[in-house]
Short mmCIF file of C-alpha atoms in Angstrom, two decimals:
data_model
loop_
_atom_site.label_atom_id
_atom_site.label_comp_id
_atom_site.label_asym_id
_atom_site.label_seq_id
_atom_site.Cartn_x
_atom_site.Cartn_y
_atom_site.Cartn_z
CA UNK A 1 0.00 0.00 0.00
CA UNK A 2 1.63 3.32 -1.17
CA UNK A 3 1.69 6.08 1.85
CA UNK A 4 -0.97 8.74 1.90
CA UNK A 5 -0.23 11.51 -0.02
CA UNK A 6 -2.03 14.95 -0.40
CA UNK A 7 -2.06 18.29 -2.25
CA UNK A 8 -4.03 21.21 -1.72
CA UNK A 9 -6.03 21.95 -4.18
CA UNK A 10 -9.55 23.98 -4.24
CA UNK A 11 -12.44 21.51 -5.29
CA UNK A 12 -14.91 22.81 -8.62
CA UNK A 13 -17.48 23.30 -5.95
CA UNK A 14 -15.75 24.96 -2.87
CA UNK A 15 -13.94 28.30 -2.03
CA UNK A 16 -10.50 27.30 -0.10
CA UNK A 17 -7.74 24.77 -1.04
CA UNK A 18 -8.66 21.64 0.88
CA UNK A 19 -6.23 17.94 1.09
CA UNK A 20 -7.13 16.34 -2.26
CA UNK A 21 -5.32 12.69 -1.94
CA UNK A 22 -3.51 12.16 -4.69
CA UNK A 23 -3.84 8.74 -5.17
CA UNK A 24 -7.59 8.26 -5.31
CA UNK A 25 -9.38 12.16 -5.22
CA UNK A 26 -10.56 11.81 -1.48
CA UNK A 27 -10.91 15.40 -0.31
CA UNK A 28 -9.67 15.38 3.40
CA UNK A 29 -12.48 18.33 4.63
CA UNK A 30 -10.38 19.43 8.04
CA UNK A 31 -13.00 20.65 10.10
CA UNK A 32 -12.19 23.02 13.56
CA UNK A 33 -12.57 19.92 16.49
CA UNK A 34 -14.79 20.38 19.64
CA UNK A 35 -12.88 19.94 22.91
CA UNK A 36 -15.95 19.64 25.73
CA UNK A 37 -14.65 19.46 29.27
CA UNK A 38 -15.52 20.52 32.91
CA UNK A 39 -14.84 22.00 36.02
CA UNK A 40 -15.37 19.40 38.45
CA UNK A 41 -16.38 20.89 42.18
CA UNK A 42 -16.12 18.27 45.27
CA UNK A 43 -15.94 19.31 48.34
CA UNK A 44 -14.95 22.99 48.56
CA UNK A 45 -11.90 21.79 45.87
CA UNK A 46 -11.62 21.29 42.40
CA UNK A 47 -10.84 17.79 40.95
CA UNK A 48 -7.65 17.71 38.65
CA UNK A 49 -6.15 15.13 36.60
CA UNK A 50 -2.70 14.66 35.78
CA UNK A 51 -1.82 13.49 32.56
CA UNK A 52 -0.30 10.74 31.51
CA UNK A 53 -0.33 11.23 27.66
CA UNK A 54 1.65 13.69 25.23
CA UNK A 55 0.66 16.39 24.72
CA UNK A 56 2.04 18.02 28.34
CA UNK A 57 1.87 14.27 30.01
CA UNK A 58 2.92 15.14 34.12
CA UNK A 59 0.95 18.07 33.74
CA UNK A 60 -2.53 18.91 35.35
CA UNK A 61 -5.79 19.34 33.37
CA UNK A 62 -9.14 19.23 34.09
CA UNK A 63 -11.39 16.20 32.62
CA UNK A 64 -11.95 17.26 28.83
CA UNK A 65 -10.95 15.68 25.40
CA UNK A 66 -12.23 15.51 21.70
CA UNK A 67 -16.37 15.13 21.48
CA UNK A 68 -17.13 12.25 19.46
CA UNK A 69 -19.65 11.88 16.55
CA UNK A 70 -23.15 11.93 17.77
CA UNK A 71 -22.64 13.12 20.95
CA UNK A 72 -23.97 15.95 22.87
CA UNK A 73 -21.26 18.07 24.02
CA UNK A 74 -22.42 17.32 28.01
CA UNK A 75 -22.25 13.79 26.74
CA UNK A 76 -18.89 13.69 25.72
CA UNK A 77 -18.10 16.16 29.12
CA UNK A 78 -19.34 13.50 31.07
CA UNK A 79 -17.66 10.67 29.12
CA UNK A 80 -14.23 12.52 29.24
CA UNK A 81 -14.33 12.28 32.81
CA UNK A 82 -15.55 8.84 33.10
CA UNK A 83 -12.34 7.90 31.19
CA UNK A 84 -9.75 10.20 32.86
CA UNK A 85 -11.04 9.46 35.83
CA UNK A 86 -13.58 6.94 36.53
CA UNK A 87 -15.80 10.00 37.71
CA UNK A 88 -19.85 9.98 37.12
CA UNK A 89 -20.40 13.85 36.95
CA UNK A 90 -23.56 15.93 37.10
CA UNK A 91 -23.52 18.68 34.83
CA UNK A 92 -24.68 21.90 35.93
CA UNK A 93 -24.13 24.61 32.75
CA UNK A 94 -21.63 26.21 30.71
CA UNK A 95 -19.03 28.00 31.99
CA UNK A 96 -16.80 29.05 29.33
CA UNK A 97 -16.56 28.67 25.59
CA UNK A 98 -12.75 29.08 24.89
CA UNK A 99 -11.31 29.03 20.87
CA UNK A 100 -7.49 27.91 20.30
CA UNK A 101 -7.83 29.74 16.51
CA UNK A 102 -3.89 28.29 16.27
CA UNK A 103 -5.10 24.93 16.72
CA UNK A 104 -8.43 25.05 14.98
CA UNK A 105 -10.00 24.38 18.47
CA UNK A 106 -13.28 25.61 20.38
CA UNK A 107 -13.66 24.10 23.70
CA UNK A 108 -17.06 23.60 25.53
CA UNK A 109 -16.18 23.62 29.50
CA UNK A 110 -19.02 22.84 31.72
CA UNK A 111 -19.61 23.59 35.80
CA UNK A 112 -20.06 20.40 37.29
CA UNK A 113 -20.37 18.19 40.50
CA UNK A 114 -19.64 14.42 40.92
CA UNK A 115 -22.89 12.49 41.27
CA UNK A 116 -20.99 9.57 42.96
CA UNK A 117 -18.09 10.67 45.26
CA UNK A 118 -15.51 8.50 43.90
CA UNK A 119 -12.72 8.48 41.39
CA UNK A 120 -9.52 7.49 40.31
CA UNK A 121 -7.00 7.66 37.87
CA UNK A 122 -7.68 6.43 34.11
CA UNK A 123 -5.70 5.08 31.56
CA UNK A 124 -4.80 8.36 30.15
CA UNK A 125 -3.72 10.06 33.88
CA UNK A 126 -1.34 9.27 36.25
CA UNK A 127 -3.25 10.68 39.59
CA UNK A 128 -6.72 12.39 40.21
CA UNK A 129 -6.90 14.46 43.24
CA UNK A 130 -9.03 17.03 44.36
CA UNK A 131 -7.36 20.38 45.09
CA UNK A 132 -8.68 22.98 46.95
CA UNK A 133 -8.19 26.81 45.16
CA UNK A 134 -4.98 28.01 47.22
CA UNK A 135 -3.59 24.04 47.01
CA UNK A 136 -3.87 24.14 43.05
CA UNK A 137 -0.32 23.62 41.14
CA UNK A 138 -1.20 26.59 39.16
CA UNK A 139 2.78 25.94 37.69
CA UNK A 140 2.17 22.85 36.94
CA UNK A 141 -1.20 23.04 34.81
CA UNK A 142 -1.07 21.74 31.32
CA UNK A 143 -2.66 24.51 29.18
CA UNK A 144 -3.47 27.96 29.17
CA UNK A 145 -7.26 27.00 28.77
CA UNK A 146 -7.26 25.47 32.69
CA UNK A 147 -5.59 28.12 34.30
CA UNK A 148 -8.73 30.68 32.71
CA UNK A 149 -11.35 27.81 33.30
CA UNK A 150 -10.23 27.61 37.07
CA UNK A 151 -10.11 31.43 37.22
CA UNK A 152 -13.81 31.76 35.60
CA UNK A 153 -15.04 28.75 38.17
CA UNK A 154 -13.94 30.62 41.02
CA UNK A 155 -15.66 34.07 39.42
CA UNK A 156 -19.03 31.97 38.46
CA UNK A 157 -18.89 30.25 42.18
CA UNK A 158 -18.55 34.04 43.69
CA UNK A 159 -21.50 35.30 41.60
CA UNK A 160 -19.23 37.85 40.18
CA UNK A 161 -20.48 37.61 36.45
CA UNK A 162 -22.68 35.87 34.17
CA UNK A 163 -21.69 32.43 32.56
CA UNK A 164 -20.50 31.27 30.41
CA UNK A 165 -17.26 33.15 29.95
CA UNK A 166 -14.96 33.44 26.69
CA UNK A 167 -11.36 33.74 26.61
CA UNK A 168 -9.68 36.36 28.49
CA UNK A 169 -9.05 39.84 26.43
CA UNK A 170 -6.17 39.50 23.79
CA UNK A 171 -5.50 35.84 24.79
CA UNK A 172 -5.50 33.60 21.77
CA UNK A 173 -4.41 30.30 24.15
CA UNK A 174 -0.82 30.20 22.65
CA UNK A 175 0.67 31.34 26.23
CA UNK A 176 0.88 30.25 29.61
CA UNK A 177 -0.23 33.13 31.92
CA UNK A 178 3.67 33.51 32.91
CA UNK A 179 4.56 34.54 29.54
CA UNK A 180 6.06 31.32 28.17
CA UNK A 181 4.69 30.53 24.97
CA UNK A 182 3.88 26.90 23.95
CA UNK A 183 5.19 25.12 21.25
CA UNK A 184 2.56 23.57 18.68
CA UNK A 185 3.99 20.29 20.10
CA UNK A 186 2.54 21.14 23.22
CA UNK A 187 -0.96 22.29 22.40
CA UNK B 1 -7.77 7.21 -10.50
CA UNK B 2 -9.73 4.55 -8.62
CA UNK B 3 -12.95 6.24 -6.82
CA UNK B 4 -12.10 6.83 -3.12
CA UNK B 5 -12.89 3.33 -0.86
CA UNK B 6 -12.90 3.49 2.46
CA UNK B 7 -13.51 -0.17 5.39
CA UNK B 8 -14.44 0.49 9.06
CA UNK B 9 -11.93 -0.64 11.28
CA UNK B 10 -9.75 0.45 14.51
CA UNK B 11 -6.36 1.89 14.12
CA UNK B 12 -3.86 0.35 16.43
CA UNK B 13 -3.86 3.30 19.36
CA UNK B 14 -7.54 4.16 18.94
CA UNK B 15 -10.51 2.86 20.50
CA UNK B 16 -13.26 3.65 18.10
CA UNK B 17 -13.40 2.25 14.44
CA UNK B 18 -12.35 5.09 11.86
CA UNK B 19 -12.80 5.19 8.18
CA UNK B 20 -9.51 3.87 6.72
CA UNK B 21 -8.48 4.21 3.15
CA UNK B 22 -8.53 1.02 1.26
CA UNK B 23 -5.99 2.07 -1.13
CA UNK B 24 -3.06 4.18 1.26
CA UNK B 25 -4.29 3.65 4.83
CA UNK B 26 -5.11 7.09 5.19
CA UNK B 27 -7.37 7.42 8.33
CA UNK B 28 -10.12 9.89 7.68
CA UNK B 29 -11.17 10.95 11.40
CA UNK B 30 -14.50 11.90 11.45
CA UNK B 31 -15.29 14.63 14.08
CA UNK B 32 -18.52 16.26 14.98
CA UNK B 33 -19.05 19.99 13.14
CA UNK B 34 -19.60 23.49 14.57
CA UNK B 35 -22.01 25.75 12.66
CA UNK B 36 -21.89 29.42 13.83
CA UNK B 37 -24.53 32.04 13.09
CA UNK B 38 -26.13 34.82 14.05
CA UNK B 39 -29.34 36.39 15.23
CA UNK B 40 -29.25 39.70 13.29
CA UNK B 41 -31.46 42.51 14.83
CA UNK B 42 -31.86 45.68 12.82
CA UNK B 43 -34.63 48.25 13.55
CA UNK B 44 -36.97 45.99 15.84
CA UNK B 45 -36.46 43.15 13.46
CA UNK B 46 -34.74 39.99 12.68
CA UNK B 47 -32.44 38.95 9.68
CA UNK B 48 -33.24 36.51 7.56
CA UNK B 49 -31.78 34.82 4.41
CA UNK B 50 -33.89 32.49 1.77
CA UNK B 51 -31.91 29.64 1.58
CA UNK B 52 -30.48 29.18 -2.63
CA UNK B 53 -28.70 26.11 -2.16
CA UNK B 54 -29.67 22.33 -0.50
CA UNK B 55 -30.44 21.49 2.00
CA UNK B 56 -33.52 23.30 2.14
CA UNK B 57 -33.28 25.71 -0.65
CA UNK B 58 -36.27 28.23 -0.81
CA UNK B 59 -36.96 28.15 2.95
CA UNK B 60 -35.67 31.11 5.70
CA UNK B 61 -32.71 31.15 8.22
CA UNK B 62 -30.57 32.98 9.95
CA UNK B 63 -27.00 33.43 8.62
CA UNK B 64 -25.06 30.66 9.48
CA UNK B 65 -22.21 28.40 8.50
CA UNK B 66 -19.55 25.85 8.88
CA UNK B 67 -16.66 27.20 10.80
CA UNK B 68 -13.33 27.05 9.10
CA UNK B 69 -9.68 26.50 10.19
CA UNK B 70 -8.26 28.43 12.23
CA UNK B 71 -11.39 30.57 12.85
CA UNK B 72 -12.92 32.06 15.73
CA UNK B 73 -16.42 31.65 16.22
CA UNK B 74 -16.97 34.99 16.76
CA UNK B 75 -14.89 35.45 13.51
CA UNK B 76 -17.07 32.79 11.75
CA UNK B 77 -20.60 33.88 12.38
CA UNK B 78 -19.06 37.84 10.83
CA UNK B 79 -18.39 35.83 8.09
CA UNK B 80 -21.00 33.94 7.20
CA UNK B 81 -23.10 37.08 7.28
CA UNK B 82 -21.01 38.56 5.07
CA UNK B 83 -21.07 35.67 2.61
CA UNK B 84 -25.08 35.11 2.72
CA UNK B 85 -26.51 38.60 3.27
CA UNK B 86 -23.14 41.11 2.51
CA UNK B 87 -23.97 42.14 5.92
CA UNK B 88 -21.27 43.71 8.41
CA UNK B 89 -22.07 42.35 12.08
CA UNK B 90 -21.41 44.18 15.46
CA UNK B 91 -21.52 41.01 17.57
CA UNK B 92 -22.87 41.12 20.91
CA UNK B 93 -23.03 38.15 23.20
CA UNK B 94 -23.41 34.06 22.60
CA UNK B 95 -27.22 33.55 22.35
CA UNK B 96 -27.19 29.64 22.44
CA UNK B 97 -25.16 26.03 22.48
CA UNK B 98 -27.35 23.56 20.42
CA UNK B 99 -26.40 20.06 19.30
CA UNK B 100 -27.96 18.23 16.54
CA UNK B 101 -26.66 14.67 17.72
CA UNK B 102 -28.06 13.26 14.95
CA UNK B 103 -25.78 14.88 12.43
CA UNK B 104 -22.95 15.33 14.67
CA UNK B 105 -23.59 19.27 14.61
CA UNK B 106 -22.87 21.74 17.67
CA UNK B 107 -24.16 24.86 17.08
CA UNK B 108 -22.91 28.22 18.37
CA UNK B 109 -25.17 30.67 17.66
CA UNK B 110 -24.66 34.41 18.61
CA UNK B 111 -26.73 37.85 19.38
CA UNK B 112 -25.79 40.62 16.35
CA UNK B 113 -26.66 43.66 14.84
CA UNK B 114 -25.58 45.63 12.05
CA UNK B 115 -22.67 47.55 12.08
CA UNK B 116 -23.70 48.84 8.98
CA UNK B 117 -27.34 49.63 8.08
CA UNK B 118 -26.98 47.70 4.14
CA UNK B 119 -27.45 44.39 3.32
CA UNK B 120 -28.30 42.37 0.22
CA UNK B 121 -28.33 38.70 -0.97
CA UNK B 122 -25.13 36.92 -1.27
CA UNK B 123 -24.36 33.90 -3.58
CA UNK B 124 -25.88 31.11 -1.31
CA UNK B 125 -29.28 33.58 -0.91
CA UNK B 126 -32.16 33.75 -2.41
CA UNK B 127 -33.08 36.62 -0.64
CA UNK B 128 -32.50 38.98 2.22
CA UNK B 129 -35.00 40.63 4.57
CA UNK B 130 -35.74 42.05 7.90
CA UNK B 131 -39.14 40.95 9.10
CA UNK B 132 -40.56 42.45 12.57
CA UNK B 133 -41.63 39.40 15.00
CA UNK B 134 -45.10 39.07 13.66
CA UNK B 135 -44.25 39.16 10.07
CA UNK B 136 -41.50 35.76 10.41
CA UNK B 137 -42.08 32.99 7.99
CA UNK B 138 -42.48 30.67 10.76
CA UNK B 139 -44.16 28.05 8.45
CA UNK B 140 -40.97 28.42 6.03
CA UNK B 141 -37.83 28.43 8.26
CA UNK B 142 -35.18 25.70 7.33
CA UNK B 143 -34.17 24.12 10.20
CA UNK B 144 -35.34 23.43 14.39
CA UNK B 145 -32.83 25.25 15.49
CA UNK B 146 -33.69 28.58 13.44
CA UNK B 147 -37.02 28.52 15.07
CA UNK B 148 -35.10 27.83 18.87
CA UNK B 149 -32.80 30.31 18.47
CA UNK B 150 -35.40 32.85 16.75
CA UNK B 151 -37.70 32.35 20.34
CA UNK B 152 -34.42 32.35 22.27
CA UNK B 153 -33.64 35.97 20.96
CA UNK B 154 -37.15 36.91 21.93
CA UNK B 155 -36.88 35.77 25.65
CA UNK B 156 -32.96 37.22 25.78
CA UNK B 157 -34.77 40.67 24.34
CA UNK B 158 -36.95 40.79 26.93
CA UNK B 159 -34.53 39.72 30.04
CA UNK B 160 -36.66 36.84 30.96
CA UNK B 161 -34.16 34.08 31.42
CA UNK B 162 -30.12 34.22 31.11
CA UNK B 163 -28.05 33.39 28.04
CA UNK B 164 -27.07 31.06 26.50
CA UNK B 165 -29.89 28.60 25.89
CA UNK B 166 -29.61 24.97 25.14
CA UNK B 167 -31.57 22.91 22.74
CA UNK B 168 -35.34 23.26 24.31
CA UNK B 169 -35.85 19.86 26.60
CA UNK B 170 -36.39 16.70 24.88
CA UNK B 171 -35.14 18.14 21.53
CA UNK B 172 -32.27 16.60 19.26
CA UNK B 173 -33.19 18.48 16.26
CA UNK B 174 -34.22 16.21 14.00
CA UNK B 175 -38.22 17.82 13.91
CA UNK B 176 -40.04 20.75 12.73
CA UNK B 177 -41.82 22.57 15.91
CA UNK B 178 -45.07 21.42 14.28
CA UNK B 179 -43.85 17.89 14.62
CA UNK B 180 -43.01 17.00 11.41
CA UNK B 181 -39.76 14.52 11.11
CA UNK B 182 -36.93 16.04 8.82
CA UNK B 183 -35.46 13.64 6.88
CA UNK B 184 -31.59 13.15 6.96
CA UNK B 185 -31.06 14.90 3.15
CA UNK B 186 -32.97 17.58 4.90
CA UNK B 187 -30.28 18.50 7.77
#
């Protein structure tokens, strides 16, 4: 079987170059991907898990990943977190509705509670823990998306503004908030 | 150049099956689709386009589209307003999250107005109009979630419940308010 192989070209019935596979004429539509995740309260803390896949494997995230084809987005919230950490959530509403334009990304994150009050780490984290706000490894998070979905939780918990939230003025999710910029490796 | 051919079956580090090429391998992941759009108010009215294309040529919606690479949403729904109505949008706030399971569709739909007062039929439109609540073509709109989001606008305009809206309870898109089923060629 040869390798794939693509070229852009624009399609007789479309607008923008898309991957036309050379080999057969399959046009590879790349479509922007839905991340749907949540903010998982328990407690007085926040439940984190810490990855144990690339991208940023050691680092913390909250429960999210790719939605899947015919789910709802709380579906696939509450599936992520069955996965990464054998957590049965209730959903309570959208907090936040981030876009990574870099990484053709828009990212559902829901406010949630755990209907069951047990979890544990998945195949895809090393550790879940629950962490309350001033125990959080705010250094050690994984992407700039949790360190604004923590900091909009806390807000929407405080009744301090209106849900759901988008991302923070000027911030396009390329950076950490200390400045460092990510590699597309790492996002 | 044989037609495209493409066998269900799970790659190696996935857990789902995929569509694999028959020919190269080439795994086309299949991923759920955001539509953006827009609830256009302009003097006391609403925006809406006459659908020139399938699915559902002939019948009215709101201006709305697939969202592209690297696109915001925000950037996305401006667009496809310019495309299908040559309309410049001031956007306001997100109006409502629907999914449409059924088609693997999550829609972000947002609250507009004009930022300029012209507007005009684009390529993909029949035709372009403002019509005041009571003068909507309620018995032509395209899709469910034109006449959600349409109602939505109505209860945001008049501060009775917070934004953003869901899909109304029970609802999956896949039928007219008046109950009748829309077939799949239809969505």
């Amino acid at each position: 079987m040869p390798d794939p192989s693509f070229s852009l070209r624009t399609p007789d019935d479309d607008s923008l170059p898309r991957k036309v596979c050379d080999t057969c004429g399959f046009v590879a539509y790349e479509n922007p991907k839905i991340v749907v995740g949540s903010v998982v309260r328990h407690q007085g803390g926040v439940l984190l898990c810490r990855r144990a896949i690339e991208p940023r494997a050691g680092f913390w995230t909250i429960p999210a990943g790719y939605l899947e084809l015919n789910e709802t987005p709380e579906e696939g919230a509450r599936r992520e977190a069955r996965e990464e950490a054998n957590a049965v959530l209730a959903i309570d509403r959208l907090l936040a509705v981030y876009s990574v334009p870099r990484i053709s990304q828009v990212q559902l994150i829901y406010r949630a509670t755990l209907a069951e009050p047990t979890f544990s780490a998945g195949p895809e984290s090393l550790d879940v823990s629950v962490f309350g706000w001033d125990e959080i490894p705010w250094d050690d998070l994984a992407f700039p998306s949790v360190h604004w979905a923590l900091n909009h939780e806390r807000q929407a918990a405080g009744g301090a503004a209106p849900v759901p939230f988008a991302n923070p003025e000027g911030a396009t999710g390329n950076m950490m908030p200390d400045g460092r910029r990510l590699s597309p490796r790492e996002m």
